[in-house]
CSV table of C-alpha atoms and ligand atoms in Angstrom, one decimal:
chain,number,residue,atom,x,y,z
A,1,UNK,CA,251.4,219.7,-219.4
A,2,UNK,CA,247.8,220.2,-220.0
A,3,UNK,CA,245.9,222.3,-218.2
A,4,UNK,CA,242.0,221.8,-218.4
A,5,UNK,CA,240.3,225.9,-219.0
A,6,UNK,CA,237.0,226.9,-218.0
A,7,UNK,CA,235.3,226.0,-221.0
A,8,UNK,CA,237.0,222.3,-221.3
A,9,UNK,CA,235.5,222.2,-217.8
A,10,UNK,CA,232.1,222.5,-218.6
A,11,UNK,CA,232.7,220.5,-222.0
A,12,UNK,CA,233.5,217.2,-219.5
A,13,UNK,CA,230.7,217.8,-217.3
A,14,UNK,CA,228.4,218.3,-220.3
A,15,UNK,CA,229.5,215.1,-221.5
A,16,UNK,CA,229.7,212.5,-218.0
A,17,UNK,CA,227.0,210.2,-218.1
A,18,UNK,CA,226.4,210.8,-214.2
A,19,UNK,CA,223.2,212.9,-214.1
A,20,UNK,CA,224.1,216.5,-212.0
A,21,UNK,CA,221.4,219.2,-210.9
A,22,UNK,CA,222.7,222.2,-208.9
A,23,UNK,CA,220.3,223.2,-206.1
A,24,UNK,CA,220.9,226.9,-204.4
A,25,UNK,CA,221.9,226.0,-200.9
A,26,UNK,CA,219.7,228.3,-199.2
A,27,UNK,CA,216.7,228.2,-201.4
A,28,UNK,CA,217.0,224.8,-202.4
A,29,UNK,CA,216.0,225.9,-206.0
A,30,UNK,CA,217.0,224.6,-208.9
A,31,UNK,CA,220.0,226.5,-210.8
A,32,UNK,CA,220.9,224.5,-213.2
A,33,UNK,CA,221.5,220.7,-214.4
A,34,UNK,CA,223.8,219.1,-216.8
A,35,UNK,CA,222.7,217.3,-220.3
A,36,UNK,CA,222.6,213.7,-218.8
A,37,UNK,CA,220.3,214.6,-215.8
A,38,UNK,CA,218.0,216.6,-218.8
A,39,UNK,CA,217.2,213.7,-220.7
A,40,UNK,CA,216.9,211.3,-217.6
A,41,UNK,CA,214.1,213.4,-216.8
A,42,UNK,CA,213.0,214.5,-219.9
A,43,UNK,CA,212.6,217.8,-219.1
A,44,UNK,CA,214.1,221.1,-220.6
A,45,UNK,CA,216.3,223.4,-218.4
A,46,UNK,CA,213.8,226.0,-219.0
A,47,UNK,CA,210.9,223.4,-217.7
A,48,UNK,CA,213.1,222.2,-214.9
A,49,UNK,CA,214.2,225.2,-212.6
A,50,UNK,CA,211.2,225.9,-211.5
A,51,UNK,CA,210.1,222.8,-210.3
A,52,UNK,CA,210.5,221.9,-206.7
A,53,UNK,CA,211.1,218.5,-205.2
A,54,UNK,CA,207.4,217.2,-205.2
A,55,UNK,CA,206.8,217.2,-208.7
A,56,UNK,CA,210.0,215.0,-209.3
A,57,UNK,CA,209.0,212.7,-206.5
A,58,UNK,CA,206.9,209.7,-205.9
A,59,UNK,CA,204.1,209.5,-203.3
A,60,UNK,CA,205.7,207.0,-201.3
A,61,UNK,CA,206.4,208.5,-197.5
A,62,UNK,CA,210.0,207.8,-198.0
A,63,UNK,CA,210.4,210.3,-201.1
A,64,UNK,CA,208.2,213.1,-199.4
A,65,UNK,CA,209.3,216.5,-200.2
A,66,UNK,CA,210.1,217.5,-196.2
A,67,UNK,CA,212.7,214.5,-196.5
A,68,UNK,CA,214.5,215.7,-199.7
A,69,UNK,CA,214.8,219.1,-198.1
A,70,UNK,CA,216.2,217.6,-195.0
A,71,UNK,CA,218.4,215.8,-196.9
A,72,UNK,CA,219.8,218.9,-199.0
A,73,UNK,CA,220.3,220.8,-195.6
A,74,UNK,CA,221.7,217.9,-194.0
A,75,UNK,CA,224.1,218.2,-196.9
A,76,UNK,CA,224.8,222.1,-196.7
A,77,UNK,CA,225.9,222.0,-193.3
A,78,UNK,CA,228.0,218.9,-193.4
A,79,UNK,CA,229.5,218.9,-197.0
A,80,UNK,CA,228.4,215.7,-198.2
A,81,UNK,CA,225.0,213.5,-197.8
A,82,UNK,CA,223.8,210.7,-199.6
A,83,UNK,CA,220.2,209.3,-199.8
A,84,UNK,CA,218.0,206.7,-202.2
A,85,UNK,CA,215.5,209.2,-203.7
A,86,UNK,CA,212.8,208.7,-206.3
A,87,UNK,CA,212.7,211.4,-209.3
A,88,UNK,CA,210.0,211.5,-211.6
A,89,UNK,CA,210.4,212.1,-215.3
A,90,UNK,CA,208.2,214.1,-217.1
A,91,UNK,CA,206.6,211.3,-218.9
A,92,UNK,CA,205.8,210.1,-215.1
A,93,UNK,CA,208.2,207.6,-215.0
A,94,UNK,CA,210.0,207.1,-211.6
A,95,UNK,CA,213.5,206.5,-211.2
A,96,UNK,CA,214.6,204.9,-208.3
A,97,UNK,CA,218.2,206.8,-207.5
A,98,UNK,CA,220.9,207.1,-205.5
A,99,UNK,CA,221.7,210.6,-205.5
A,100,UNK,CA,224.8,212.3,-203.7
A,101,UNK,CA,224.5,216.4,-202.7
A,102,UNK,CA,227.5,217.7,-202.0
A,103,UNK,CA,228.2,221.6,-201.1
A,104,UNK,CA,230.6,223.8,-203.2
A,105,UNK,CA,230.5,227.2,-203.3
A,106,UNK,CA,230.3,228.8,-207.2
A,107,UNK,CA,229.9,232.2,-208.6
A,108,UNK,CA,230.4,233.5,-204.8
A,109,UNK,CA,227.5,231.4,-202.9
A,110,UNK,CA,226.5,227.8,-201.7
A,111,UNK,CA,225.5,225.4,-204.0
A,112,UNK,CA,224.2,222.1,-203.4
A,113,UNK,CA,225.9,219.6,-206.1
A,114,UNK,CA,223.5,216.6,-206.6
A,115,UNK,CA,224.6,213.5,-208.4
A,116,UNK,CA,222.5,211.1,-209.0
A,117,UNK,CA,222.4,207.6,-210.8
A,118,UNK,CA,219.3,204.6,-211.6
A,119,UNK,CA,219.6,202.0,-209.2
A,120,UNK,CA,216.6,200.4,-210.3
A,121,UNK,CA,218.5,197.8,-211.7
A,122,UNK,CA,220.5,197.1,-208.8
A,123,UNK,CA,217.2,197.3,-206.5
A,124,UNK,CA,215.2,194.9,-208.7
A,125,UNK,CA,218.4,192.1,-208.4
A,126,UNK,CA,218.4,192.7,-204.9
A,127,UNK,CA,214.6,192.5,-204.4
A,128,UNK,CA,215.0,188.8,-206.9
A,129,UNK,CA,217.9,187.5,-204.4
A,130,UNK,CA,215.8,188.5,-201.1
A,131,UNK,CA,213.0,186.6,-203.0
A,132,UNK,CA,215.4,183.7,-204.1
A,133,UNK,CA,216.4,183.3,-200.5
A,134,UNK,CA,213.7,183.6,-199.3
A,135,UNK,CA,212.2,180.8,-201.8
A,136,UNK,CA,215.5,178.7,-200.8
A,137,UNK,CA,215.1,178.8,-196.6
A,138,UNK,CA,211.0,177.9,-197.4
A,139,UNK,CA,212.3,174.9,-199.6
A,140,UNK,CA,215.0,173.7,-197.4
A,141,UNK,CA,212.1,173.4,-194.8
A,142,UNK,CA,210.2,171.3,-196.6
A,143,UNK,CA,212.8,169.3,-197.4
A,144,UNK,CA,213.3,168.9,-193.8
A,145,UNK,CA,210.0,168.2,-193.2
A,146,UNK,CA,209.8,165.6,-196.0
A,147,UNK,CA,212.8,164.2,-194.4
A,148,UNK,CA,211.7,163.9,-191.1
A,149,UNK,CA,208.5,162.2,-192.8
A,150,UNK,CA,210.0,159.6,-194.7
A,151,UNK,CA,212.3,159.2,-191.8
A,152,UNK,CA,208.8,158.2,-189.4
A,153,UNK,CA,207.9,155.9,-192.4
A,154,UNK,CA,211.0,153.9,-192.2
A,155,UNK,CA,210.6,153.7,-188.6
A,156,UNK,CA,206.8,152.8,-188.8
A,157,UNK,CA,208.5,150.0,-191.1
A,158,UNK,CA,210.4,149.0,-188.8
A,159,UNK,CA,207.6,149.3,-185.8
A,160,UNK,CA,205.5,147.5,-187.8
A,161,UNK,CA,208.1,144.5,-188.3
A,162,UNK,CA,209.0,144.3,-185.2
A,163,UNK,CA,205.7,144.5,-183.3
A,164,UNK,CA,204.0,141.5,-185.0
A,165,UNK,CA,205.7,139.3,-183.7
A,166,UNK,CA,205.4,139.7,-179.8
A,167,UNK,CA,201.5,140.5,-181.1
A,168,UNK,CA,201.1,137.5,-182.8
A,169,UNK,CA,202.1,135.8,-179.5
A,170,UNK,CA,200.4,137.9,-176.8
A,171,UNK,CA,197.3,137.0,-178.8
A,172,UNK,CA,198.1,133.6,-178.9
A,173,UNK,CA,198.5,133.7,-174.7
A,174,UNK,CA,195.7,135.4,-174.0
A,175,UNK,CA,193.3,132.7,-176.2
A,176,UNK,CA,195.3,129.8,-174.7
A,177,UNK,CA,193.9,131.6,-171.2
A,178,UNK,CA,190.4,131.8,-172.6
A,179,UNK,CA,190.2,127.9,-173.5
A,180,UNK,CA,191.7,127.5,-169.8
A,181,UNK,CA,188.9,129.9,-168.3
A,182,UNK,CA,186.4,128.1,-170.8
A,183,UNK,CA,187.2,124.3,-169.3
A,184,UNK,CA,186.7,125.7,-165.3
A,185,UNK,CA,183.2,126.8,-164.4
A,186,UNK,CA,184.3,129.0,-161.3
A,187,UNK,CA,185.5,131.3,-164.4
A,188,UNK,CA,184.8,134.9,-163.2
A,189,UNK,CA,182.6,136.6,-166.5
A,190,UNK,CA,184.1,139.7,-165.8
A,191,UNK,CA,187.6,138.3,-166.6
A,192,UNK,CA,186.5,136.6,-169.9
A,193,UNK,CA,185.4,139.7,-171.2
A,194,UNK,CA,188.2,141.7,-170.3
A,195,UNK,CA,190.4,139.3,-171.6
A,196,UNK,CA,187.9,139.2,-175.1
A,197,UNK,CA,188.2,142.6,-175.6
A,198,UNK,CA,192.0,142.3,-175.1
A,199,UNK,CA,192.0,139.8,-178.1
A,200,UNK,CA,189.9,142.6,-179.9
A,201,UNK,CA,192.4,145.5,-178.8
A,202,UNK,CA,195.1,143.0,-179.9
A,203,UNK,CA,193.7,142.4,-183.3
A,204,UNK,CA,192.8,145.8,-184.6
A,205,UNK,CA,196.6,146.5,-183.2
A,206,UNK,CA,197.6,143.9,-185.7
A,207,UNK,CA,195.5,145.0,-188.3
A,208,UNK,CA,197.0,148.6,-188.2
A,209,UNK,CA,200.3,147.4,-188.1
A,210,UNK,CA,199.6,145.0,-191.1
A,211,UNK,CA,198.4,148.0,-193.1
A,212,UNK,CA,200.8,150.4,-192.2
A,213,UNK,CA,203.2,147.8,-194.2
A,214,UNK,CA,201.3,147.4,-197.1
A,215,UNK,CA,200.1,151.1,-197.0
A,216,UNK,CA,204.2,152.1,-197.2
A,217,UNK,CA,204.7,149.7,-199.7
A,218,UNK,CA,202.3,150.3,-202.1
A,219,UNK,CA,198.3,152.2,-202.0
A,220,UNK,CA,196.4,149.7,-204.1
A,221,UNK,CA,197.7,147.0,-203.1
A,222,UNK,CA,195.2,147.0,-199.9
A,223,UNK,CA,192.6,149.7,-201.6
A,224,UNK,CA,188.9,147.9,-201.4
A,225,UNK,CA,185.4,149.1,-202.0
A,226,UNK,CA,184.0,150.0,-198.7
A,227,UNK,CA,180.4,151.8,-197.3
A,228,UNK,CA,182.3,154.4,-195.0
A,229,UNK,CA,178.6,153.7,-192.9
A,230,UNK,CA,180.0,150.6,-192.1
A,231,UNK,CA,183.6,151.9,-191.2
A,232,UNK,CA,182.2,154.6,-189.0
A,233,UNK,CA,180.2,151.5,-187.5
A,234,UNK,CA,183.6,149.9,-186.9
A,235,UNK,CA,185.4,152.6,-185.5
A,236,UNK,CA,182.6,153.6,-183.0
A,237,UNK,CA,183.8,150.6,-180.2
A,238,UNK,CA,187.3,152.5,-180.5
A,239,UNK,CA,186.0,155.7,-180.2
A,240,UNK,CA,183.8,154.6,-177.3
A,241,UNK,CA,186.9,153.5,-175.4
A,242,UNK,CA,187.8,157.1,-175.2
A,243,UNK,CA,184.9,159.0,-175.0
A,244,UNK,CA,183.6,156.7,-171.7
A,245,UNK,CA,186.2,157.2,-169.4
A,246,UNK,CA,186.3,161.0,-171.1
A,247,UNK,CA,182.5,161.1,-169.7
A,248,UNK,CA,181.6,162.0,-173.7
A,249,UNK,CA,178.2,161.6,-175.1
A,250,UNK,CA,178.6,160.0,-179.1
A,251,UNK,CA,176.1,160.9,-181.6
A,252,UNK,CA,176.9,158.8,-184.5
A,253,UNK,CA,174.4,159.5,-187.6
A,254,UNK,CA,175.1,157.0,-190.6
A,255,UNK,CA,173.7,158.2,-193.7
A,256,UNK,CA,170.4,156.2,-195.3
A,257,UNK,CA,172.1,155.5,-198.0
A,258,UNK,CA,175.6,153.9,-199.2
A,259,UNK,CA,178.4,155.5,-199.1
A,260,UNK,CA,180.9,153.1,-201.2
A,261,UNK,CA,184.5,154.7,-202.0
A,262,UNK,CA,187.3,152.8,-202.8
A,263,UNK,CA,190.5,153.5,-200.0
A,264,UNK,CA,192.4,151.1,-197.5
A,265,UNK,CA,190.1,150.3,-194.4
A,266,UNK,CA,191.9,150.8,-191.4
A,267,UNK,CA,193.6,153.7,-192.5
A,268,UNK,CA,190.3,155.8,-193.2
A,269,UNK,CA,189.2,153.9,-189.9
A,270,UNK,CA,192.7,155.3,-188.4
A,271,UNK,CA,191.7,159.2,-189.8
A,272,UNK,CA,188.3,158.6,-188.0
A,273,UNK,CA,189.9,157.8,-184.6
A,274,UNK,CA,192.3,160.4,-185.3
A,275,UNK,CA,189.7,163.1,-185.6
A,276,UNK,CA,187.4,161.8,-182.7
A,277,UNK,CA,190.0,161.4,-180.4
A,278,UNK,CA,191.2,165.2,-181.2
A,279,UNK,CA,187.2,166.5,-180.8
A,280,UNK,CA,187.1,164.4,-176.7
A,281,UNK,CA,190.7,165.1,-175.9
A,282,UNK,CA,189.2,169.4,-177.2
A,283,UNK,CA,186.4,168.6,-174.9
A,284,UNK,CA,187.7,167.5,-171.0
A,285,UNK,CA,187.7,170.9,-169.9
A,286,UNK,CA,184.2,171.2,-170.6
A,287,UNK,CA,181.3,171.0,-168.3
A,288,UNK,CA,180.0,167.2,-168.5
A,289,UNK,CA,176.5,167.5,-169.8
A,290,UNK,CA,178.6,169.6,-173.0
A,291,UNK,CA,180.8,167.0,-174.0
A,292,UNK,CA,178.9,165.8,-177.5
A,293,UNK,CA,180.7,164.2,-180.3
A,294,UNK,CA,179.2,163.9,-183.1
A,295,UNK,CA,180.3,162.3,-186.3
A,296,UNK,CA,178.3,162.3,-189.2
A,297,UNK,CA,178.4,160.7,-192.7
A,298,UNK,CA,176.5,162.0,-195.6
A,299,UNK,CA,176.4,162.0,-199.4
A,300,UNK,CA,177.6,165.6,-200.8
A,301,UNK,CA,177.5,166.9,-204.6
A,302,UNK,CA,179.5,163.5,-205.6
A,303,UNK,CA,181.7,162.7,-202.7
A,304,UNK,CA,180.9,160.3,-199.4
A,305,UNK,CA,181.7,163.0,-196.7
A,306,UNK,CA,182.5,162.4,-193.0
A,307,UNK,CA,182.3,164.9,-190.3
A,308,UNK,CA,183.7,165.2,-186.1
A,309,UNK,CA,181.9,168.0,-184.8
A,310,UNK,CA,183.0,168.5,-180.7
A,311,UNK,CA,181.9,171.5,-178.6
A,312,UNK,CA,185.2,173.0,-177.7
A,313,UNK,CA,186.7,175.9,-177.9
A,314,UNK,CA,187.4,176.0,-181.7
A,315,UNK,CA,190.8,176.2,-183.4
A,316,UNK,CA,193.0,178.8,-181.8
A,317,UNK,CA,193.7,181.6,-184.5
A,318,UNK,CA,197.3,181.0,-184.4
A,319,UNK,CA,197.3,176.8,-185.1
A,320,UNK,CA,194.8,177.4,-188.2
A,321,UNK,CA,197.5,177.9,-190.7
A,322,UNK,CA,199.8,175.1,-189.5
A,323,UNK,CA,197.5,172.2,-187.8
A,324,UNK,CA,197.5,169.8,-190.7
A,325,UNK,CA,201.3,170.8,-191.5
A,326,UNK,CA,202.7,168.7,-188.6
A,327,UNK,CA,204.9,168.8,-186.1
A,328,UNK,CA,202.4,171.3,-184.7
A,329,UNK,CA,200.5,171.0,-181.2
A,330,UNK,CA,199.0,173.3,-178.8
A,331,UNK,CA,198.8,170.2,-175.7
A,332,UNK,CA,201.1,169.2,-173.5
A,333,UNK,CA,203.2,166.4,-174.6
A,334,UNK,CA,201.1,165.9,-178.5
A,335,UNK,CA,202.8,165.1,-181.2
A,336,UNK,CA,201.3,166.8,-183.6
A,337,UNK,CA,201.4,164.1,-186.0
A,338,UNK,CA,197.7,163.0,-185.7
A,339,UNK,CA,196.2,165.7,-188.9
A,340,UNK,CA,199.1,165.3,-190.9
A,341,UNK,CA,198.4,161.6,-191.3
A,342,UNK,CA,195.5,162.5,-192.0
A,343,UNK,CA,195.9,165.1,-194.6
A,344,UNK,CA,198.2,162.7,-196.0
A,345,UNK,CA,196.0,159.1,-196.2
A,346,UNK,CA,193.5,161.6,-197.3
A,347,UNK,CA,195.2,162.8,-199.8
A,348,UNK,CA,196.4,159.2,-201.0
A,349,UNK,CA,192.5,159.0,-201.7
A,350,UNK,CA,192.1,161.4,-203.9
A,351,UNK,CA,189.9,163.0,-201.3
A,352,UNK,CA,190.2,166.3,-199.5
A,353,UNK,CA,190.1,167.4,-195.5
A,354,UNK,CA,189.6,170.5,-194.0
A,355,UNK,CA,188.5,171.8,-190.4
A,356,UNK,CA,185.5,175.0,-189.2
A,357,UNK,CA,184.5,176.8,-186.0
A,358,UNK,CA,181.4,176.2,-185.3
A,359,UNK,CA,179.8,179.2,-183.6
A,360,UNK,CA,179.2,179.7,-180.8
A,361,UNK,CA,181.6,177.4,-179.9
A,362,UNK,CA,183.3,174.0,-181.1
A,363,UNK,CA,185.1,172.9,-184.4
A,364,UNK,CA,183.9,170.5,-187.1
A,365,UNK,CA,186.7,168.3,-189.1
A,366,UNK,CA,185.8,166.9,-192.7
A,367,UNK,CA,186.8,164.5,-194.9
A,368,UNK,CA,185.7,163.6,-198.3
A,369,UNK,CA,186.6,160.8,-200.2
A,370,UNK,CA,185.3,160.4,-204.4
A,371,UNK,CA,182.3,157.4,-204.1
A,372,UNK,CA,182.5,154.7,-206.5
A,373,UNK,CA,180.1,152.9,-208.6
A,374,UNK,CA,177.8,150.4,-206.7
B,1,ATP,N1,188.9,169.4,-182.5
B,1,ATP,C1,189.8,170.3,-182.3
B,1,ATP,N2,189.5,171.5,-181.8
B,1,ATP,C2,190.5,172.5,-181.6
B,1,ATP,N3,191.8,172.3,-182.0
B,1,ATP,C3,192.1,171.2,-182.6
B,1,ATP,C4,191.2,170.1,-182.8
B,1,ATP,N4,191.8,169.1,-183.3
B,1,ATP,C5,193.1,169.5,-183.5
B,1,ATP,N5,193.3,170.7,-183.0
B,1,ATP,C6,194.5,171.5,-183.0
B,1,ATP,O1,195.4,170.9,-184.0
B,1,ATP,C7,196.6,170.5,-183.3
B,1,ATP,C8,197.2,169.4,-184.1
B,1,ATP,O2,196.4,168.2,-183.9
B,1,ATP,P1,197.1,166.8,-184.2
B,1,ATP,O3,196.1,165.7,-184.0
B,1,ATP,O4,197.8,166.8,-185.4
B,1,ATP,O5,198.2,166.7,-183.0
B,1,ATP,P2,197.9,166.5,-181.5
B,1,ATP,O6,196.5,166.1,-181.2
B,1,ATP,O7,198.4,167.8,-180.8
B,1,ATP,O8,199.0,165.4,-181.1
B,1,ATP,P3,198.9,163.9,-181.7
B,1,ATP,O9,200.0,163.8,-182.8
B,1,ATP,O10,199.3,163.1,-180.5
B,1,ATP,O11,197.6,163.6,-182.2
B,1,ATP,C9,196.2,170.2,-181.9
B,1,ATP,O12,197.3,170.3,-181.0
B,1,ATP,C10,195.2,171.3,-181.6
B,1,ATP,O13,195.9,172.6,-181.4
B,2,MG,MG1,195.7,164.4,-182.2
């Protein structure tokens, strides 16, 4: 049977790929290391013992020479330890390790035993799957999102289809009742215009509805040339339905000049409402004489640009990331849908949207849409 001597014995450590350094147990000096661990480091053994653990190591707290020497002791009075350390080589290079110090006692005193192999490898695939997973759970909650969106689509479809109707007819009623009222002279004003304004409300209901349809269906099919002047003129009866019983003051400043772009009318108009009735609902905590809303449309560097500035208290720092994301609100009972819609007709127009604090106090939301040609 064979029987491995002293020299075969250092012959097979000589020649395992594992990379071994021998640390005195006490001192925690280097004694000696085998061929593998010499050129993984680059050094000579004459170069190496007298280096001590910072000169191997990187500057990162984790590989700080106190912890290496904790480690090593750690390892002397338990037998075994094992740690991810960072050598250096002598050309500077690091090499991320798992290295394993293990006490046997040679030539009549302790030694430290350290084995230690790359796992740089192995760390840079793990890093790429944490990042791959990582990439996956931010995908699948798009996808979600996307799903939930399309899925509010359909059912604006729907909505849509199944609104017009009993529109169509409470329309119809409420003229019928304005002939009537017409024909008998006792007819009370107030109730004529009330019901006239219901006929209004009933219409622009019907309009949305209409162009939610054709809007799902396909862009350019409802896409006209339109002064956004004369759609923030449109809006501003809307608007004023809010902001009154709000006790809001409106300062609507049209610009002198055209604004023509090219987009779907009452969805822009819809974005308006959307933003203005954000900037009142920001503002009823205010004192009355501070609740200002004022929209503003202007010509900027080649775009028609539309602006809601209110006098609340600004964007909380946590919603800024995520307001025109969706499913995001800070009141009681939102939706969070409004900005999204937004962000998204918006961006149907080739046109961008974006929101500011004002200081000291208040937030301004923008939207710009490319102008056309006159
Ligand atoms: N003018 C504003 N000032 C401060 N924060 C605002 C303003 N407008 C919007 N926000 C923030 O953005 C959030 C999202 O607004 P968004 O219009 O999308 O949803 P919502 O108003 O909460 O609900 P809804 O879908 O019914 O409109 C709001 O809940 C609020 O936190
Ligand atoms: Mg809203």
């Amino acid at each position: 049977m064979y029987q491995p001597n002293h020299h075969d014995f250092q012959t097979l450590i000589e020649a395992m790929p594992i990379c071994t350094i021998l640390h005195d147990a006490q001192s925690k000096d280097i004694l000696w290391a085998n061929t593998a661990a010499l050129s993984a480091l680059g050094f000579t053994l004459e170069e190496l013992i007298p280096l001590k653990a910072p000169d191997m190591t990187r500057d990162a707290p984790k590989y700080k020479r106190s912890i290496g020497l904790r480690w090593l002791e750690r390892a002397a009075r338990s037998g075994q330890r094992t740690i991810e350390w960072c050598y250096r080589s002598k050309a500077g290079v690091e090499i991320l390790s798992e290295a394993v110090a293990t006490l046997v006692h040679l030539d009549g005193r302790d030694v430290l035993m350290v084995q230690f192999r790359d796992i740089s490898r192995e760390d840079k695939v793990k890093r790429d799957l944490i990042h791959a997973e990582e990439a996956r759970r931010v995908s699948e909650q798009q996808l979600e999102y996307l799903a939930r969106y399309n899925a509010m689509g359909e059912m604006a479809v729907a909505i849509a289809h199944e609104l017009s109707q009993p529109l169509a007819a409470t329309r119809n009623f409420i003229e019928g009742a304005l002939i009537r009222l017409g024909d008998t002279h006792s007819a009370d004003q107030g109730v004529h215009w009330g019901l006239q304004s219901a006929v209004r409300q009933v219409e622009h209901a019907s309009t949305i509805i209409k162009s939610v349809r054709d809007y799902v269906v396909k862009l350019e099919q409802s896409a006209e040339r339109v002064d956004l002047n004369e759609l923030l003129h449109e809006t501003q009866y809307f608007i004023s339905l809010r902001a009154e019983p709000s006790q809001v003051r409106l300062e609507i400043t049209p610009s002198a000049e055209p604004l023509m772009v090219h987009c779907e009318r009452v969805l822009i108009g819809q974005v308006i409402l959307n933003l203005a009735f954000n900037g009142i609902e920001e503002m009823s905590g205010l004192p009355v004489e501070r609740r200002v809303l004022r929209l503003r449309a202007c010509r900027d560097d080649g775009v028609a640009r539309l602006s809601v500035e209110d006098c609340g208290r600004g964007i909380q720092a946590v919603a800024q990331e995520k307001i025109f994301d969706g499913f995001f609100s800070s009141k009681v009972g939102g939706n969070g849908i409004g900005l999204a819609l937004c962000k998204n007709i918006i961006g149907r127009h080739h046109g961008d949207i974006w929101a500011q604090n004002l200081e000291p106090c208040g937030a301004v939301f923008s939207f710009s849409l490319p102008l056309v040609g006159v």
